XYZ file of C-alpha atoms in Angstrom:
740
model
C 2.517 -21.252 -4.244
C 3.160 -20.629 -0.684
C 0.474 -22.071 1.578
C 2.298 -20.404 5.017
C -1.171 -19.449 6.886
C 0.987 -16.700 8.646
C 1.953 -15.055 5.298
C -2.207 -13.942 4.494
C -4.759 -12.770 5.970
C -8.417 -12.980 5.330
C -10.066 -12.031 2.206
C -11.322 -8.495 1.772
C -14.804 -8.825 3.291
C -15.805 -5.301 4.542
C -17.806 -2.872 2.507
C -18.406 0.875 3.064
C -20.808 0.405 6.028
C -18.215 -1.303 7.757
C -15.242 0.515 7.383
C -17.836 3.329 7.958
C -18.823 1.767 11.548
C -14.673 0.615 12.074
C -14.412 4.817 12.214
C -17.516 5.755 13.680
C -17.116 3.222 16.064
C -13.605 4.115 17.587
C -14.524 8.060 17.276
C -18.143 8.938 17.897
C -19.250 9.266 21.484
C -16.018 7.615 23.582
C -14.176 10.627 23.622
C -16.583 13.247 23.953
C -17.819 11.578 26.650
C -14.485 10.794 28.700
C -12.892 13.934 27.826
C -15.752 17.072 27.612
C -15.400 17.488 31.074
C -11.751 17.867 31.195
C -11.696 20.157 28.106
C -14.663 22.191 29.533
C -12.754 22.366 32.964
C -9.558 23.956 31.587
C -11.176 26.168 28.553
C -15.153 27.175 29.624
C -17.125 27.368 26.674
C -14.646 27.923 24.220
C -14.284 23.932 24.651
C -16.584 24.039 21.655
C -13.862 26.347 19.337
C -11.259 23.888 20.942
C -13.663 20.455 19.102
C -13.683 22.697 15.793
C -10.312 23.668 15.022
C -9.765 20.154 15.934
C -12.173 18.584 13.329
C -10.230 20.882 10.976
C -6.680 19.565 12.114
C -8.631 16.307 11.869
C -10.167 16.995 8.320
C -6.351 17.696 6.866
C -5.226 14.863 8.300
C -8.063 12.471 7.107
C -6.975 13.534 3.321
C -3.465 12.759 3.960
C -4.407 9.424 5.122
C -7.104 8.750 2.458
C -4.386 9.417 -0.213
C -1.793 6.727 1.254
C -4.541 4.200 2.323
C -5.904 4.408 -0.942
C -2.724 3.828 -2.794
C -1.837 1.628 -0.591
C -4.726 -0.581 0.786
C -2.731 -2.764 3.003
C -3.620 -3.492 6.586
C -1.132 -1.770 9.389
C -2.069 2.267 8.712
C 0.325 4.536 9.169
C 3.205 1.718 9.934
C 2.658 -0.382 6.429
C 3.018 3.535 4.824
C 6.418 4.353 6.720
C 8.221 1.391 5.609
C 7.111 2.022 2.086
C 8.398 5.703 2.023
C 11.205 5.556 5.337
C 14.013 3.437 6.814
C 13.222 -0.064 7.873
C 14.345 1.455 11.512
C 12.167 4.582 11.125
C 9.136 2.882 10.177
C 9.360 0.264 13.019
C 9.498 3.634 15.547
C 6.475 4.460 13.790
C 4.715 1.522 14.033
C 5.757 0.675 17.473
C 4.200 4.078 18.282
C 1.159 3.631 16.005
C 0.267 0.311 18.047
C 0.947 2.401 21.224
C -1.345 4.910 20.568
C -4.128 2.443 19.708
C -3.343 0.675 22.821
C -3.854 3.590 25.330
C -6.646 5.009 23.622
C -8.181 1.403 24.254
C -7.042 1.848 27.576
C -9.230 5.207 27.568
C -12.386 3.451 26.546
C -11.934 0.158 28.652
C -11.642 2.718 31.701
C -14.480 4.931 30.419
C -16.624 2.352 30.152
C -16.052 1.272 33.758
C -16.389 4.701 35.013
C -19.817 4.800 33.203
C -21.041 0.987 34.054
C -20.594 1.911 37.652
C -21.983 5.393 37.793
C -24.972 4.051 36.349
C -25.465 1.075 38.645
C -25.032 3.898 41.180
C -28.400 5.754 40.523
C -30.296 2.493 40.999
C -31.583 2.171 44.538
C -30.708 -1.225 45.369
C -29.036 -2.302 49.186
C -27.669 -5.676 47.890
C -25.351 -3.473 45.139
C -24.157 -1.019 47.695
C -21.483 -2.787 49.522
C -20.332 -4.018 45.323
C -20.407 -0.557 44.085
C -18.111 0.710 46.938
C -15.435 -1.305 45.797
C -12.849 0.699 44.093
C -11.183 -1.717 41.955
C -14.913 -2.189 40.260
C -14.113 0.132 36.934
C -10.845 -1.563 36.765
C -12.501 -5.212 36.565
C -15.451 -3.606 34.340
C -12.678 -2.472 31.723
C -11.048 -6.066 32.183
C -14.184 -8.125 31.603
C -14.925 -5.801 28.204
C -11.358 -6.261 26.992
C -11.513 -10.282 27.893
C -14.929 -10.502 25.868
C -13.464 -8.575 22.805
C -10.451 -10.564 22.602
C -12.913 -13.547 22.611
C -15.013 -12.130 19.964
C -12.447 -10.198 17.676
C -10.756 -13.727 17.129
C -13.806 -15.020 16.222
C -14.662 -12.796 13.479
C -13.980 -9.245 11.527
C -14.191 -6.391 13.928
C -16.533 -4.529 11.536
C -17.126 -1.895 13.871
C -20.319 -3.184 15.807
C -23.084 -2.326 13.648
C -25.848 -2.645 16.017
C -24.001 -0.947 18.659
C -22.983 2.029 16.233
C -26.710 2.371 15.371
C -28.044 2.169 18.663
C -25.466 5.355 20.141
C -26.305 7.322 16.935
C -30.255 7.212 17.907
C -29.439 8.202 21.163
C -26.827 11.151 20.399
C -29.815 12.157 17.646
C -32.441 11.783 20.331
C -30.228 14.416 22.751
C -29.289 16.916 20.334
C -33.481 17.034 19.023
C -34.538 17.379 22.542
C -32.085 19.905 23.437
C -32.804 22.015 20.083
C -36.130 21.773 21.407
C -35.611 23.597 24.194
C -33.094 25.434 22.961
C -35.768 27.079 20.838
C -38.049 28.018 24.192
C -35.187 29.620 26.085
C -34.458 33.500 26.485
C -31.719 34.637 24.072
C -29.972 36.538 27.171
C -29.607 33.571 29.227
C -27.988 31.871 26.265
C -25.784 34.734 26.119
C -25.059 34.425 29.784
C -24.259 30.719 29.845
C -21.590 31.204 27.645
C -20.138 34.403 29.052
C -17.317 34.350 29.606
C -16.482 32.059 26.238
C -12.727 32.222 26.972
C -12.780 31.457 30.807
C -9.247 29.977 30.662
C -7.900 32.192 28.118
C -6.213 31.222 24.703
C -4.291 28.818 26.203
C -7.012 26.774 27.680
C -8.506 26.633 24.282
C -5.060 25.243 23.079
C -5.041 22.755 26.217
C -8.539 21.708 25.657
C -7.389 20.653 22.155
C -4.746 18.344 23.298
C -6.404 16.976 25.889
C -9.944 15.988 23.447
C -7.855 15.199 20.083
C -8.037 11.830 20.609
C -11.988 12.449 20.281
C -11.620 12.651 16.911
C -9.448 9.960 16.119
C -11.009 6.691 14.395
C -10.820 7.821 10.940
C -7.052 6.290 10.773
C -8.104 3.351 12.013
C -9.864 2.268 8.858
C -6.531 2.450 7.249
C -5.477 -0.292 9.550
C -7.598 -2.379 8.416
C -7.468 -1.513 4.667
C -6.522 -5.211 3.450
C -9.715 -5.993 4.575
C -11.737 -3.845 2.797
C -13.350 -4.319 -0.648
C -12.806 -2.110 -3.210
C -10.287 0.043 -1.543
C -9.250 3.016 -3.507
C -13.020 4.431 -3.420
C -14.247 2.599 -0.248
C -11.551 4.086 2.190
C -11.600 8.049 1.189
C -15.543 7.746 1.566
C -15.361 6.130 4.859
C -12.775 8.547 6.272
C -14.582 11.652 5.565
C -17.868 9.594 6.250
C -16.374 9.221 9.974
C -15.216 12.743 10.327
C -18.918 14.179 8.904
C -20.772 12.043 11.400
C -18.370 12.654 14.201
C -18.583 16.563 13.930
C -22.246 16.584 12.294
C -22.872 14.960 16.328
C -19.738 16.509 18.512
C -20.376 20.678 17.935
C -24.378 20.879 18.210
C -24.073 18.497 21.328
C -21.403 20.617 23.214
C -22.890 23.674 22.266
C -26.371 22.319 23.954
C -24.617 21.217 26.800
C -23.034 24.584 27.747
C -26.316 26.175 26.952
C -29.521 24.329 27.884
C -27.687 22.374 29.614
C -26.793 24.816 32.460
C -28.975 25.490 35.165
C -29.473 29.503 35.709
C -26.848 31.074 37.622
C -24.241 28.044 36.909
C -22.019 27.931 34.448
C -20.837 24.468 32.310
C -16.957 25.383 33.762
C -18.453 24.628 37.594
C -20.255 22.088 36.232
C -17.555 20.320 34.457
C -15.075 20.220 37.689
C -17.516 19.214 40.311
C -18.285 16.295 37.461
C -15.611 15.785 35.106
C -16.169 12.490 34.234
C -20.194 12.666 33.907
C -20.737 16.019 33.066
C -22.644 15.455 29.633
C -24.868 13.329 31.726
C -25.626 16.130 34.275
C -25.968 18.672 31.350
C -28.684 16.150 29.816
C -30.632 15.848 33.317
C -30.627 19.849 32.888
C -32.768 19.783 30.261
C -34.484 16.775 29.571
C -34.731 15.498 32.934
C -34.188 11.669 34.469
C -34.497 10.773 30.955
C -31.627 12.805 29.541
C -29.631 11.617 32.161
C -30.317 7.649 30.871
C -30.107 8.641 27.477
C -25.981 10.148 27.905
C -25.107 6.962 30.259
C -26.448 4.719 27.603
C -24.992 6.356 24.820
C -21.405 6.371 27.046
C -21.820 2.593 27.610
C -22.301 1.754 23.947
C -19.760 4.497 22.693
C -17.177 3.401 24.900
C -17.694 -0.409 24.108
C -17.487 0.166 20.512
C -14.646 2.721 20.282
C -12.972 -0.067 22.838
C -13.362 -2.444 19.833
C -12.656 -0.381 17.167
C -8.812 0.190 19.142
C -8.343 -3.725 19.841
C -9.089 -4.416 16.154
C -6.607 -1.628 14.651
C -4.043 -2.375 17.152
C -4.270 -5.985 16.570
C -3.798 -5.477 12.658
C -1.189 -3.158 13.158
C 0.886 -5.754 15.221
C 0.113 -8.428 12.663
C 1.608 -6.396 10.082
C 4.798 -5.559 12.123
C 5.228 -9.065 12.915
C 5.041 -10.436 9.069
C 7.814 -7.926 8.509
C 9.746 -9.488 11.362
C 9.754 -6.026 13.423
C 7.760 -7.880 15.963
C 7.636 -11.055 16.967
C 6.975 -13.830 14.117
C 3.911 -15.399 16.236
C 1.838 -12.599 16.099
C 1.584 -12.999 12.451
C 0.034 -16.711 12.963
C -3.920 -16.516 11.310
C -6.521 -18.664 13.039
C -7.472 -21.567 10.258
C -10.783 -21.660 10.924
C -11.603 -18.202 11.763
C -9.256 -16.321 9.464
C -8.386 -14.152 12.137
C -4.807 -13.148 13.462
C -5.643 -14.933 16.873
C -2.386 -14.362 18.800
C -1.922 -10.853 17.631
C -5.496 -9.849 18.710
C -5.069 -11.684 22.453
C -1.720 -10.382 22.975
C -2.859 -7.067 22.613
C -5.657 -7.428 24.489
C -3.364 -8.897 27.191
C -1.103 -5.517 26.986
C -4.281 -2.899 27.357
C -5.372 -5.052 30.562
C -2.128 -4.603 31.978
C -2.333 -0.488 30.838
C -5.432 -0.584 32.496
C -3.879 -1.947 36.003
C -1.364 0.702 35.748
C -2.725 3.663 34.383
C -6.414 3.523 36.336
C -7.186 7.655 35.460
C -9.083 8.499 32.312
C -7.117 12.019 32.212
C -3.855 10.755 31.864
C -4.759 7.773 29.584
C -6.782 10.551 27.312
C -3.551 13.194 27.373
C -0.949 10.600 26.557
C -2.918 8.697 23.966
C -3.460 12.118 22.689
C -0.111 13.210 22.723
C 1.051 9.831 20.989
C -1.689 10.144 18.259
C -0.720 13.654 17.479
C 2.828 12.479 16.854
C 1.852 9.806 14.427
C -0.685 12.050 12.352
C 2.372 14.744 11.726
C 4.881 11.579 10.522
C 1.611 10.285 8.505
C 1.601 14.190 6.851
C 5.594 14.296 5.947
C 5.043 10.153 5.180
C 2.653 11.527 2.339
C 4.771 14.576 1.256
C 7.268 11.944 0.608
C 5.159 9.293 -1.507
C 3.564 11.796 -3.217
C 6.852 13.158 -4.379
C 8.420 9.885 -5.122
C 5.601 7.581 -6.467
C 2.442 7.019 -7.599
C 1.932 10.440 -9.498
C 0.523 8.800 -12.113
C -1.982 6.737 -10.568
C -5.978 7.437 -10.119
C -6.590 7.122 -6.800
C -7.563 9.381 -3.931
C -5.367 12.790 -4.086
C -5.300 15.236 -1.198
C -5.912 18.482 -2.665
C -3.793 21.813 -2.573
C -0.468 19.840 -1.999
C 1.953 20.443 -0.151
C 0.529 23.063 1.774
C -2.281 21.102 3.748
C 0.301 18.369 4.633
C 2.511 20.955 5.874
C 0.225 22.905 7.759
C -0.803 19.588 9.294
C 2.478 18.473 10.198
C 2.792 22.335 12.080
C -0.541 21.944 13.797
C 0.234 18.360 15.266
C 3.773 18.830 16.232
C 2.690 21.920 18.206
C -0.238 20.331 20.123
C 2.006 17.801 21.221
C 4.862 19.886 22.073
C 2.228 21.891 24.164
C 0.780 18.691 25.410
C 4.049 17.410 26.523
C 4.531 20.453 28.529
C 1.193 20.692 30.261
C 0.967 17.164 31.154
C 4.524 15.677 31.561
C 3.089 12.165 32.480
C 2.145 11.992 28.780
C 5.626 12.879 27.114
C 7.223 10.175 30.057
C 4.977 7.709 29.069
C 5.520 8.146 25.354
C 9.385 7.877 25.859
C 9.060 4.782 28.291
C 7.312 2.883 25.594
C 9.884 3.990 22.702
C 12.905 2.949 24.795
C 10.835 -0.124 25.607
C 10.845 -0.621 21.491
C 14.381 0.377 20.639
C 15.532 -2.244 22.936
C 13.698 -5.213 21.822
C 14.105 -3.893 18.296
C 17.764 -4.052 18.051
C 17.771 -6.599 20.636
C 15.641 -9.379 18.815
C 13.872 -7.922 15.897
C 16.779 -5.867 13.491
C 18.440 -9.048 11.918
C 15.415 -10.730 10.607
C 13.516 -7.655 9.649
C 16.525 -6.394 7.438
C 16.139 -10.095 5.576
C 12.653 -9.718 4.648
C 12.971 -5.866 3.876
C 16.071 -7.121 1.499
C 13.720 -9.449 0.001
C 10.362 -7.037 -0.678
C 13.107 -4.618 -2.238
C 13.738 -7.379 -4.905
C 10.462 -8.561 -5.567
C 8.618 -4.915 -5.430
C 11.471 -2.582 -7.213
C 8.614 0.191 -6.273
C 9.714 0.333 -2.779
C 12.997 1.761 -3.505
C 11.890 4.676 -5.470
C 9.282 5.340 -2.822
C 12.009 5.632 -0.292
C 13.975 7.739 -2.588
C 16.776 5.354 -2.847
C 18.892 4.520 -6.219
C 20.921 1.676 -5.932
C 24.311 1.778 -7.646
C 25.712 -1.957 -8.902
C 29.252 -1.366 -9.540
C 29.936 -4.347 -12.582
C 33.889 -4.432 -14.055
C 33.617 -5.906 -17.551
C 36.621 -7.717 -18.923
C 35.055 -10.861 -21.062
C 32.286 -10.055 -23.779
C 31.216 -13.861 -23.623
C 30.058 -13.361 -20.311
C 28.717 -10.172 -20.226
C 25.005 -11.421 -20.556
C 25.188 -13.663 -17.671
C 26.759 -10.449 -15.626
C 24.080 -8.433 -16.666
C 21.591 -10.067 -16.079
C 22.635 -10.565 -12.094
C 23.777 -6.530 -11.910
C 19.676 -6.584 -13.072
C 18.903 -8.431 -9.934
C 20.994 -6.567 -7.820
C 19.486 -3.161 -8.813
C 16.064 -3.270 -9.906
C 14.632 -1.985 -12.748
C 14.031 1.977 -13.380
C 14.833 2.507 -9.500
C 18.448 0.732 -9.626
C 21.533 2.164 -11.733
C 23.846 -0.056 -12.997
C 27.785 1.330 -14.213
C 29.828 -0.717 -16.450
C 33.125 -0.293 -15.914
C 35.741 -1.023 -18.261
C 39.705 -0.855 -17.207
C 42.279 -0.331 -19.553
C 45.760 -1.134 -18.765
C 48.776 1.139 -20.291
C 50.926 0.247 -22.615
C 53.745 1.805 -24.184
C 53.040 -0.255 -27.827
C 51.267 1.502 -29.818
C 49.964 -1.907 -31.529
C 49.167 -3.090 -28.015
C 47.368 0.284 -26.482
C 45.127 0.319 -29.564
C 43.989 -3.252 -29.151
C 43.489 -2.352 -25.373
C 40.965 0.007 -26.462
C 39.475 -1.741 -29.097
C 38.969 -4.763 -26.911
C 37.728 -1.997 -23.823
C 35.030 -0.953 -26.443
C 34.023 -4.302 -27.687
C 33.595 -5.519 -24.658
C 31.475 -2.340 -23.190
C 29.652 -2.193 -26.459
C 28.627 -5.988 -25.844
C 27.551 -5.112 -22.522
C 25.350 -2.346 -23.327
C 23.861 -4.538 -25.974
C 22.630 -6.886 -23.113
C 21.565 -4.477 -20.375
C 19.418 -3.125 -23.307
C 17.821 -6.340 -23.986
C 17.603 -7.146 -19.817
C 15.596 -3.698 -19.794
C 18.673 -1.637 -18.417
C 20.149 1.824 -19.499
C 23.656 1.903 -17.434
C 26.071 3.830 -17.559
C 29.681 3.563 -18.830
C 33.318 4.466 -17.219
C 36.543 3.646 -18.733
C 39.684 4.334 -17.038
C 42.946 3.937 -17.631
C 45.030 2.420 -14.569
C 48.233 0.279 -13.883
C 46.498 -1.838 -11.399
C 42.854 -3.160 -11.601
C 42.379 -4.402 -8.393
C 43.105 -0.716 -6.892
C 41.382 1.001 -9.527
C 38.457 -1.052 -8.483
C 38.388 -0.044 -5.478
C 39.051 3.485 -5.548
C 35.915 3.787 -8.718
C 33.786 2.190 -5.866
C 34.942 4.646 -3.222
C 34.569 7.588 -5.656
C 30.904 6.387 -7.023
C 29.536 5.358 -3.476
C 28.665 2.351 -4.658
C 26.367 -0.302 -2.802
C 27.171 -3.506 -4.636
C 29.877 -4.686 -6.201
C 29.740 -7.744 -8.849
C 32.950 -9.251 -10.088
C 32.822 -12.000 -12.472
C 35.733 -14.678 -12.002
C 36.632 -17.676 -13.642
C 39.746 -18.814 -11.387
C 39.076 -18.397 -7.368
C 41.725 -20.496 -6.547
C 44.711 -19.152 -8.556
C 46.497 -17.670 -5.192
C 46.795 -14.355 -7.069
C 43.314 -13.778 -7.881
C 42.549 -15.164 -4.287
C 44.711 -12.666 -2.319
C 43.351 -9.323 -4.511
C 40.022 -10.332 -4.027
C 40.395 -10.842 -0.421
C 42.099 -7.659 -0.120
C 39.578 -5.677 -2.152
C 36.463 -7.698 -0.044
C 38.174 -6.074 3.014
C 38.808 -2.281 1.781
C 35.270 -1.696 -0.264
C 32.448 -0.283 1.532
C 30.235 -2.046 -0.575
C 28.135 -5.280 -0.770
C 30.401 -7.969 -3.124
C 28.898 -10.624 -5.315
C 31.475 -12.758 -6.951
C 30.220 -14.851 -10.054
C 31.564 -18.139 -10.886
C 30.487 -19.242 -14.404
C 30.410 -22.681 -15.046
C 31.926 -21.891 -18.590
C 32.143 -19.004 -20.779
C 28.904 -17.918 -22.292
C 26.721 -20.013 -19.833
C 23.365 -17.950 -19.531
C 22.075 -17.545 -15.809
C 18.697 -17.998 -16.980
C 19.356 -21.743 -17.908
C 19.611 -22.365 -14.005
C 16.465 -24.259 -13.012
C 17.991 -25.569 -9.685
C 19.417 -23.071 -7.188
C 20.725 -24.309 -3.905
C 21.305 -21.845 -1.077
C 23.180 -23.448 1.795
C 22.588 -21.493 5.399
C 24.803 -21.660 7.897
C 23.327 -19.084 10.395
C 20.730 -16.306 10.350
C 22.410 -13.143 10.796
C 24.773 -11.310 8.828
C 24.204 -12.386 5.226
C 20.536 -12.697 5.836
C 19.883 -9.659 3.944
C 21.922 -9.891 0.593
C 21.115 -13.776 0.335
C 17.328 -12.887 0.365
C 18.077 -9.773 -2.137
C 19.778 -11.967 -4.584
C 17.639 -15.358 -4.608
C 14.527 -13.326 -4.285
C 15.688 -11.271 -7.323
C 15.994 -14.518 -9.075
C 12.667 -15.814 -8.399
C 11.383 -12.525 -9.578
C 13.356 -12.856 -12.957
C 12.673 -16.465 -13.868
C 10.737 -18.602 -10.754
C 13.615 -21.324 -10.411
C 13.303 -24.279 -7.566
C 15.246 -22.896 -4.677
C 16.260 -25.225 -2.022
C 17.791 -24.095 1.367
C 20.140 -26.486 3.288
C 21.565 -26.217 6.595
C 24.123 -28.729 7.806
C 24.694 -29.801 11.007
C 27.231 -32.177 13.096
C 25.904 -35.953 13.180
C 25.460 -36.209 16.484
C 23.269 -32.812 16.637
C 19.693 -33.507 18.854
C 16.581 -34.185 16.814
C 14.991 -31.458 18.924
C 17.619 -29.300 17.396
C 17.218 -30.325 13.802
C 13.390 -29.764 14.326
C 13.722 -26.400 15.438
C 16.476 -25.431 12.904
C 14.088 -26.739 10.385
C 11.015 -24.425 11.484
C 13.358 -21.536 11.132
C 14.715 -22.307 8.034
C 11.057 -23.150 6.727
C 9.510 -19.632 7.972
C 13.185 -17.835 6.703
C 12.451 -19.596 3.025
C 8.928 -18.499 3.106
C 9.320 -14.790 4.167
C 11.953 -14.002 1.498
C 10.654 -16.684 -1.324
C 6.862 -16.302 -2.625
C 6.488 -19.399 -4.283
C 7.206 -22.630 -3.168
C 10.648 -23.569 -2.003
C 12.609 -26.868 -0.763
C 13.923 -26.655 2.809
C 16.291 -29.375 4.123
C 18.529 -30.097 7.379
C 21.194 -32.691 6.632
C 23.318 -34.084 9.731
C 26.916 -34.823 7.979
C 30.209 -35.477 9.714
C 31.870 -33.925 6.652
C 30.432 -30.378 5.715
C 32.889 -29.816 2.621
C 31.770 -32.825 1.225
C 27.944 -33.172 2.056
C 28.065 -29.223 0.304
C 29.968 -30.336 -2.777
C 27.773 -33.508 -2.939
C 24.679 -31.389 -3.015
C 25.789 -28.779 -5.279
C 26.349 -31.425 -8.087
C 22.387 -31.238 -8.411
C 21.836 -28.123 -8.468
C 22.849 -25.287 -11.971
C 23.662 -22.428 -8.972
C 24.829 -22.149 -5.394
C 24.291 -18.799 -3.218
C 26.496 -18.886 -0.576
C 27.240 -16.479 2.112
C 31.160 -15.598 2.798
C 32.855 -15.255 6.137
C 33.350 -11.870 7.709
C 36.995 -10.869 6.495
C 38.476 -9.921 9.822
C 42.416 -8.797 10.458
C 43.260 -12.518 10.347
C 40.279 -14.113 8.941
C 39.578 -14.130 5.250
C 36.447 -13.858 3.655
C 36.835 -17.038 1.224
C 37.200 -19.955 3.132
C 38.208 -23.368 2.958
C 34.201 -24.275 1.882
C 34.605 -21.404 -0.765
C 37.656 -23.141 -2.342
C 36.320 -26.320 -1.897
C 33.237 -25.334 -4.129
C 35.006 -23.585 -6.861
C 37.985 -26.521 -7.001
C 35.585 -29.690 -6.963
C 32.330 -28.522 -8.902
C 31.378 -27.116 -11.967
C 28.483 -25.445 -10.761
C 27.570 -21.795 -11.277
C 28.547 -19.936 -7.931
C 27.487 -16.662 -6.258
C 29.713 -15.982 -3.326
C 28.032 -12.970 -1.224
C 30.087 -10.735 1.130
C 27.896 -8.103 3.191
C 29.107 -5.017 4.776
């Protein structure tokens, strides 16, 4: 089996309470303490309603996340689901946004920690600290210190949510709520009603604005899905942990906000004015109003603990998202490196923390960070609802994992509400929309410039190894297989099966009858067409295929094949040819490759009746890592899935190639091979002064050679001299591939 450490992650070590800790660590405390003042300032006491409505939206969203995460328990969260249900390009966009959402959330909590820590220190009378506390960059420096600490700690263990921190802050919130209730029952009802009047001080638009600003406070349950690959018994644990996270969060948020806006307000004052005067620490001031200094310090302690645990949870989640993307080559492969000692994605963790530290320096404002983070999370949650609908309709209908109720009504409601809030947020806080657009632009440039070709190869291999991915994406690839020789039908059907995965793929068996004016001759041709079709159908059934058949009459078979490819919109064309060096055949084949808008696979069998299942040693020459990667990956991975042969990748370089280049190419080829073939492969870099002779020599020791063709241009041939040399001077089975 493949021992490449970058392709694996730590075992499932996180149980229910660990998963709950990830969600609670991200959700409870940090968001409400950092953003409650902003919400009260724009909406007044109706911020309570804003949090309640956000809770309802979050609950609907959590149902969709729970369904997808339990059915696909892999790390990466929304990105992983998008990769299964959407195109590679869209999946990258989703992953890029989700990654940034966790990064910006981490910025919010890092800045929140710095603000709370400095404010707490300012309350301690000390002449020695006064000079330091007046330093304007101190909150940012404390935020950077916290990020550095978690970069160190997360790289040496799993981010299970910080059980001690979570228990500590939950205890603090319980005391705050219990103390508030004790005061509430002794407060005259008239005073309570006056403190809540006017309830909608910012109008209905104020409620919507508060929802947009504070939606991030209910983010956290989704991070459980980001670590799904490390959670034990994920089918049951993940839904319970997500629902439990929301339940704990709302059980704290709603009572606390109500108490702060009633008993936390002094007579004649209002929570709205208090929040405008103390936007970052209004809850501490409110707690001081009904519990004295003890209440103030409780909030400060809760704030510090909450910011730290939320920061840890978001850094943990962001590192797992980038890890998953790096494995798929939609981010740099170095991010997928796993520390051999600790079993953690060390590189991904440090890069994630480095980006967060940079963002702390350029986004030194809690409100801006909160608005940007809420906007991005709302977009990702809307996408998550859409992906869930697609995945439910396309697959896992027979699975027994968790299912969201009232489908598709609830996810549709989720899409509308999340998008509506996101649009409103972008209008109210233009900076948030601008930040999101800049990040998307950076991602698009990086993806197109560096990642797209390698990512397509990984995607093609995954399609071949796991045909269910095609079904979840709603794809039904059609392979056209012209048939003429019954003796070769079995191997041709086998290869068609490799190109068109079972259940989702389709194969069209095409028999062409050339017309004749002679009655006897025509009958013979019709009987021959019937026999070859019948034999091919039999081989198809035995291979598990249910192909369609098509018989057409045409004077020119090559032109007819081209016509059928176009009419039926075939993704692949599989041709079986015995003599590639025949001039007329070569000319017709070149013309076909240039004209058809489909991948072309040409299969040369060593002798009539040869079975491709007999190929135990396969050679794959690799000249470069560009256009042929996806199709080469699909064919080789399909063959490996079918019979697990020995596969050798080679690259032939000039004799004078520097040793440094040889080592570099050997590393690249090894990575390429390990990404598309899950089993053990061989890799060789061969310096040679005669590429054709060396390739012929290598082919002689193998049963099958899979080789990419050149790009067929106006004055360039797809079948170059290497292809013709292999066909002429070897008896080995050959598969030539041409990628459109």
